[in-house]
mmCIF file of C-alpha atoms in Angstrom:
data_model
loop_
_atom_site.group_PDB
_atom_site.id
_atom_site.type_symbol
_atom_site.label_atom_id
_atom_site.label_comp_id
_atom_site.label_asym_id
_atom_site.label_seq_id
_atom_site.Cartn_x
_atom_site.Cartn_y
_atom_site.Cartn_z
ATOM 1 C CA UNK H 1112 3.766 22.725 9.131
ATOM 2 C CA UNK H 1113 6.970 24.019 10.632
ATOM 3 C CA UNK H 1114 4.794 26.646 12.282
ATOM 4 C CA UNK H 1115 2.755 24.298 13.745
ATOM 5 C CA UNK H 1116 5.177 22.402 14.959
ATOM 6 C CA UNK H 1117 6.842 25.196 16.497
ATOM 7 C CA UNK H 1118 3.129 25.830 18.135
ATOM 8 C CA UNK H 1119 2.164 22.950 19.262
ATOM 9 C CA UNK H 1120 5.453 20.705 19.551
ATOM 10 C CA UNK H 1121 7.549 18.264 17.232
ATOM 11 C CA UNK H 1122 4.741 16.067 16.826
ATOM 12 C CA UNK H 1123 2.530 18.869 15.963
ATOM 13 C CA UNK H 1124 -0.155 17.641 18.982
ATOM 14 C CA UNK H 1125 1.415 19.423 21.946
ATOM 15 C CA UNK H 1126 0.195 17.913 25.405
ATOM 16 C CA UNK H 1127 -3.116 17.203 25.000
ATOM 17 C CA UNK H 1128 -4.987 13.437 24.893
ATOM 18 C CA UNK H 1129 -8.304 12.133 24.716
ATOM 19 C CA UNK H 1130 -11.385 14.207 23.622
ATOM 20 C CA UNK H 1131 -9.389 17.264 24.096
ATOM 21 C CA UNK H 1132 -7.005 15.674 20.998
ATOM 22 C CA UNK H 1133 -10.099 15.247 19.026
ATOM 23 C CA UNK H 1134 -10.884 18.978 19.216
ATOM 24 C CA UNK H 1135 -7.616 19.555 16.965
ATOM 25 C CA UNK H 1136 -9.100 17.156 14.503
ATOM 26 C CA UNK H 1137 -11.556 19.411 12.681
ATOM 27 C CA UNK H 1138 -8.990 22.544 11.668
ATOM 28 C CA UNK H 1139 -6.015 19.648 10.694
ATOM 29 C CA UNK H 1140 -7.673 17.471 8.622
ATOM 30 C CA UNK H 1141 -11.002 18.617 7.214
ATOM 31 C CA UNK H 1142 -11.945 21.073 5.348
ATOM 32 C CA UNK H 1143 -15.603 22.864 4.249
ATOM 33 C CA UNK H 1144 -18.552 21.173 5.342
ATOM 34 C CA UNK H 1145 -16.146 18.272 6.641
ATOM 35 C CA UNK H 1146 -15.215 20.609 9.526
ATOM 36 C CA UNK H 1147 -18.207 21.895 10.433
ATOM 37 C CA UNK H 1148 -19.602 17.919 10.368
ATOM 38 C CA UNK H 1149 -16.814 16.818 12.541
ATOM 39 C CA UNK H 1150 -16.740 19.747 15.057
ATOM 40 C CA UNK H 1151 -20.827 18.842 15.237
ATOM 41 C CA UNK H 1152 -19.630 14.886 16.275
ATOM 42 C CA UNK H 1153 -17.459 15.686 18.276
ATOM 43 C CA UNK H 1154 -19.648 17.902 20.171
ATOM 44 C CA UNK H 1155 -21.986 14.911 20.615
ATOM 45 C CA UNK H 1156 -19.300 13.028 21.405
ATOM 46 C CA UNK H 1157 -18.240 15.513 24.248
ATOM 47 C CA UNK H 1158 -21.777 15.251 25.384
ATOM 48 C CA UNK H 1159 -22.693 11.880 25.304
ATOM 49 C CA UNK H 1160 -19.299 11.641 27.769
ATOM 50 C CA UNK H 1161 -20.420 14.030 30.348
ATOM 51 C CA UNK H 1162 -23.641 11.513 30.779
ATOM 52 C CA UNK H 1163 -22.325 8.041 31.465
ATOM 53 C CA UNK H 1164 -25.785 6.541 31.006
ATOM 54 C CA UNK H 1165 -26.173 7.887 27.651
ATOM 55 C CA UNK H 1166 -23.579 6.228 26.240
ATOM 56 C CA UNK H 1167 -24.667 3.114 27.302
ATOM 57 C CA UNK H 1168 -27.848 3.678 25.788
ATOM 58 C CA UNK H 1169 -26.133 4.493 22.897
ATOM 59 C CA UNK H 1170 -24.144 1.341 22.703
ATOM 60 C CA UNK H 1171 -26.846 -0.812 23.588
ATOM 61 C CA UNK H 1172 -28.757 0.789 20.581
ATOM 62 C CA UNK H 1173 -25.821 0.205 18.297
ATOM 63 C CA UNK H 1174 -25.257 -3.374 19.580
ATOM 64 C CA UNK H 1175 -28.991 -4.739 18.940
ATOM 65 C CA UNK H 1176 -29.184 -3.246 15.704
ATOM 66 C CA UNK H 1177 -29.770 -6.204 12.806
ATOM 67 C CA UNK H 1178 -27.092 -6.134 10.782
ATOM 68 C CA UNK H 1179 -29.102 -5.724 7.473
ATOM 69 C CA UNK H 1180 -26.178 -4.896 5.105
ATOM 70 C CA UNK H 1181 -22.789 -6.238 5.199
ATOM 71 C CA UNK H 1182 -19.900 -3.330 3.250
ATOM 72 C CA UNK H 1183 -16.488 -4.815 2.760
ATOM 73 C CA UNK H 1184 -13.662 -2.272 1.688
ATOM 74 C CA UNK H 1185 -10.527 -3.909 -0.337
ATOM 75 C CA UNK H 1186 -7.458 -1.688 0.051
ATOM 76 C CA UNK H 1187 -6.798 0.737 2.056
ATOM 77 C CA UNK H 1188 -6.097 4.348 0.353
ATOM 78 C CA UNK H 1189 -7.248 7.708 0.194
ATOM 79 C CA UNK H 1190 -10.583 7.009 -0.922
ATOM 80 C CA UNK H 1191 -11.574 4.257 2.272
ATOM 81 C CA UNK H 1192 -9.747 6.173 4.267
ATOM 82 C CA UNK H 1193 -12.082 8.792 3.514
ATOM 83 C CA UNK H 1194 -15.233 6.633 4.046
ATOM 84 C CA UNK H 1195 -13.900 5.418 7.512
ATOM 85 C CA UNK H 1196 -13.549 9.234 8.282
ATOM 86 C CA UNK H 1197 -17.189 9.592 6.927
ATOM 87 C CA UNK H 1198 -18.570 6.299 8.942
ATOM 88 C CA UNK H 1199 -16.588 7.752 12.284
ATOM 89 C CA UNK H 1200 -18.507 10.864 12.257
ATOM 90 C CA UNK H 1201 -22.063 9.140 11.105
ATOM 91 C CA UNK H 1202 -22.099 6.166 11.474
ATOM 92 C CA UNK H 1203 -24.489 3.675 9.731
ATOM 93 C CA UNK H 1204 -26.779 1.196 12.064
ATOM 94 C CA UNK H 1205 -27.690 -1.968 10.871
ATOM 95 C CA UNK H 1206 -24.666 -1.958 8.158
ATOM 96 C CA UNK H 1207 -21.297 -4.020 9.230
ATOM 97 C CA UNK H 1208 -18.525 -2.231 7.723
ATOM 98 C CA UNK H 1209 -15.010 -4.653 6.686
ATOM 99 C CA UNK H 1210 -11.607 -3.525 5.463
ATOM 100 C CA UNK H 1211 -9.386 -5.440 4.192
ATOM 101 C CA UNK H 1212 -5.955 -4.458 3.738
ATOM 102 C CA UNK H 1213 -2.226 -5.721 3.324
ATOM 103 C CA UNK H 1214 -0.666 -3.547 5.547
ATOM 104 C CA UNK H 1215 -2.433 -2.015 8.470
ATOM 105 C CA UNK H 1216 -0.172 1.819 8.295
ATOM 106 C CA UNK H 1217 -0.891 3.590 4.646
ATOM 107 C CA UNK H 1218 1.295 6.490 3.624
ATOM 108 C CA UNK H 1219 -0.455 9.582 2.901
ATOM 109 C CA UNK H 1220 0.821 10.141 -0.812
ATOM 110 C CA UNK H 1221 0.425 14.164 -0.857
ATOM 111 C CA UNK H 1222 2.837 14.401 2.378
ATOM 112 C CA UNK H 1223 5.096 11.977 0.803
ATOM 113 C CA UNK H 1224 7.446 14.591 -1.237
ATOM 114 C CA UNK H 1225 8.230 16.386 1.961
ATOM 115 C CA UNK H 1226 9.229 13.028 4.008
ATOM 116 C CA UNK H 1227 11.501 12.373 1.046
ATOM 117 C CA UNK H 1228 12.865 15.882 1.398
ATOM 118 C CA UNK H 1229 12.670 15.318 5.361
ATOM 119 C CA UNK H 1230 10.440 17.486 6.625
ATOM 120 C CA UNK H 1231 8.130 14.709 7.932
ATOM 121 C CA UNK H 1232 8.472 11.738 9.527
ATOM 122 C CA UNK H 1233 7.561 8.343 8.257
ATOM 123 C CA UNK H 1234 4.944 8.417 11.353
ATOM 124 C CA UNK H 1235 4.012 11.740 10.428
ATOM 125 C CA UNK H 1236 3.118 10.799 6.821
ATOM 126 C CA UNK H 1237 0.945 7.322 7.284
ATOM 127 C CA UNK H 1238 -2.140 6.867 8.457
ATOM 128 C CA UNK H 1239 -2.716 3.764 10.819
ATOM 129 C CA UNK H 1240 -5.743 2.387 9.395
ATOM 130 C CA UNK H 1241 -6.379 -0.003 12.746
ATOM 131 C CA UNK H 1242 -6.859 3.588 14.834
ATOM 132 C CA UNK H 1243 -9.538 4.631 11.754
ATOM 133 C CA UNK H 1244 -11.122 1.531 11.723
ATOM 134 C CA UNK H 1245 -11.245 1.726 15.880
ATOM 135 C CA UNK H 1246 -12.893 5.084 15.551
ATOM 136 C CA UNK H 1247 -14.995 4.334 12.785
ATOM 137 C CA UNK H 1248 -16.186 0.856 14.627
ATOM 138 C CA UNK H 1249 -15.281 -0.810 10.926
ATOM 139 C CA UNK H 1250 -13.864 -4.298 11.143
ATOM 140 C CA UNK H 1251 -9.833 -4.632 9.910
ATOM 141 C CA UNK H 1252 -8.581 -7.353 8.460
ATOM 142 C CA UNK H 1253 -4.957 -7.476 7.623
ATOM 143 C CA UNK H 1254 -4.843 -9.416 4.261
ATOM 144 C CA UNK H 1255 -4.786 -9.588 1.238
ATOM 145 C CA UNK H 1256 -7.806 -9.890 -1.250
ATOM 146 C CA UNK H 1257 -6.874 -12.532 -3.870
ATOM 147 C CA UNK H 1258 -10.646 -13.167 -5.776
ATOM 148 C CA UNK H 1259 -13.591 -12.540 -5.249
ATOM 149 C CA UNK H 1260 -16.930 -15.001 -5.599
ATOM 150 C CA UNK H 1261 -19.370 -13.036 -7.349
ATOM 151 C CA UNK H 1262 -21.907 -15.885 -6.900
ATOM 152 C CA UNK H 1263 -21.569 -16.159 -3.384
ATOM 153 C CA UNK H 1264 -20.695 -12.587 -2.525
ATOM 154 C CA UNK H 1265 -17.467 -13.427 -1.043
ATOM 155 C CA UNK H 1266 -14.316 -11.486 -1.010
ATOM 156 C CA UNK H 1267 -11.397 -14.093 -1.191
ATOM 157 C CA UNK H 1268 -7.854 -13.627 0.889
ATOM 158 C CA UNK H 1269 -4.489 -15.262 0.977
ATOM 159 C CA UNK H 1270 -3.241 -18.245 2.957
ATOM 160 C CA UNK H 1271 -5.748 -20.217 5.218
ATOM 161 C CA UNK H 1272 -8.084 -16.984 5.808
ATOM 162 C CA UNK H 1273 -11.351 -18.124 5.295
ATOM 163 C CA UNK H 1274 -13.496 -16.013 2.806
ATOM 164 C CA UNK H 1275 -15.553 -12.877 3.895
#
């Protein structure tokens, strides 16, 4: 980490935005198959962008889909965090994917010994669930689940929010 951060700058990103950012993505935070499956989206991704027409095929495609399924994530650690990686580099049409969660920034627990020892920032060690659920076009809902209605299918949250 120090390495890279000597690299690339304190933040560990350098100077680079956009797509270009994404191409970082792969090496830092998958690993296996994961990278190779990212790298391949993000090559798409890179693709589809060159051809402005194709992505609005592609988001007309997504957007008159049926919704035939409806997912709805409570909570929002490691293991939805890792399905929101999954959904942002395949998605799934016709399924509407929901998480809700009590706070919207999540700390990543095996980078939490070295903020406590300071080598990492409190930005540095969370993950901002509303920029994963923007990527993986999944629905966020800051709350939290209180119930659920099995015999309705509902998921139930506190205050006034109406049921999902």
């Amino acid at each position: 980490d120090n390495a890279r951060r000597s690299l690339f700058g304190q933040d560990g990103w350098g100077k680079t935005s956009g797509l270009h950012h994404m191409q970082h993505l792969p090496g830092l935070v998958f690993r296996g198959e994961d990278q190779a499956i990212c790298r391949q989206a993000l090559d798409r991704s890179a693709h589809l962008f060159e051809n402005p027409r194709e992505v609005l095929k592609l988001q007309q495609e997504w957007e008159n889909t049926p919704i035939i399924k409806d997912l709805v994530l409570i909570g929002g650690g490691h293991s939805h965090a890792n399905v929101l990686r999954m959904l942002a580099m395949e998605p799934m049409a016709g399924v509407r994917v929901t998480l809700v969660a009590r706070d919207v920034e999540t700390p990543y627990s095996g980078m939490l010994p070295g903020h406590v020892a300071g080598a990492y920032t409190r930005r540095e060690c969370h993950l901002d669930l509303n920029v994963l659920a923007r990527f993986a076009r999944v629905r966020l809902v800051q709350a939290a689940a209180i119930g659920l209605d099995l015999q309705n299918k509902r998921v139930l949250l506190d205050g006034d929010r109406p049921p999902i």
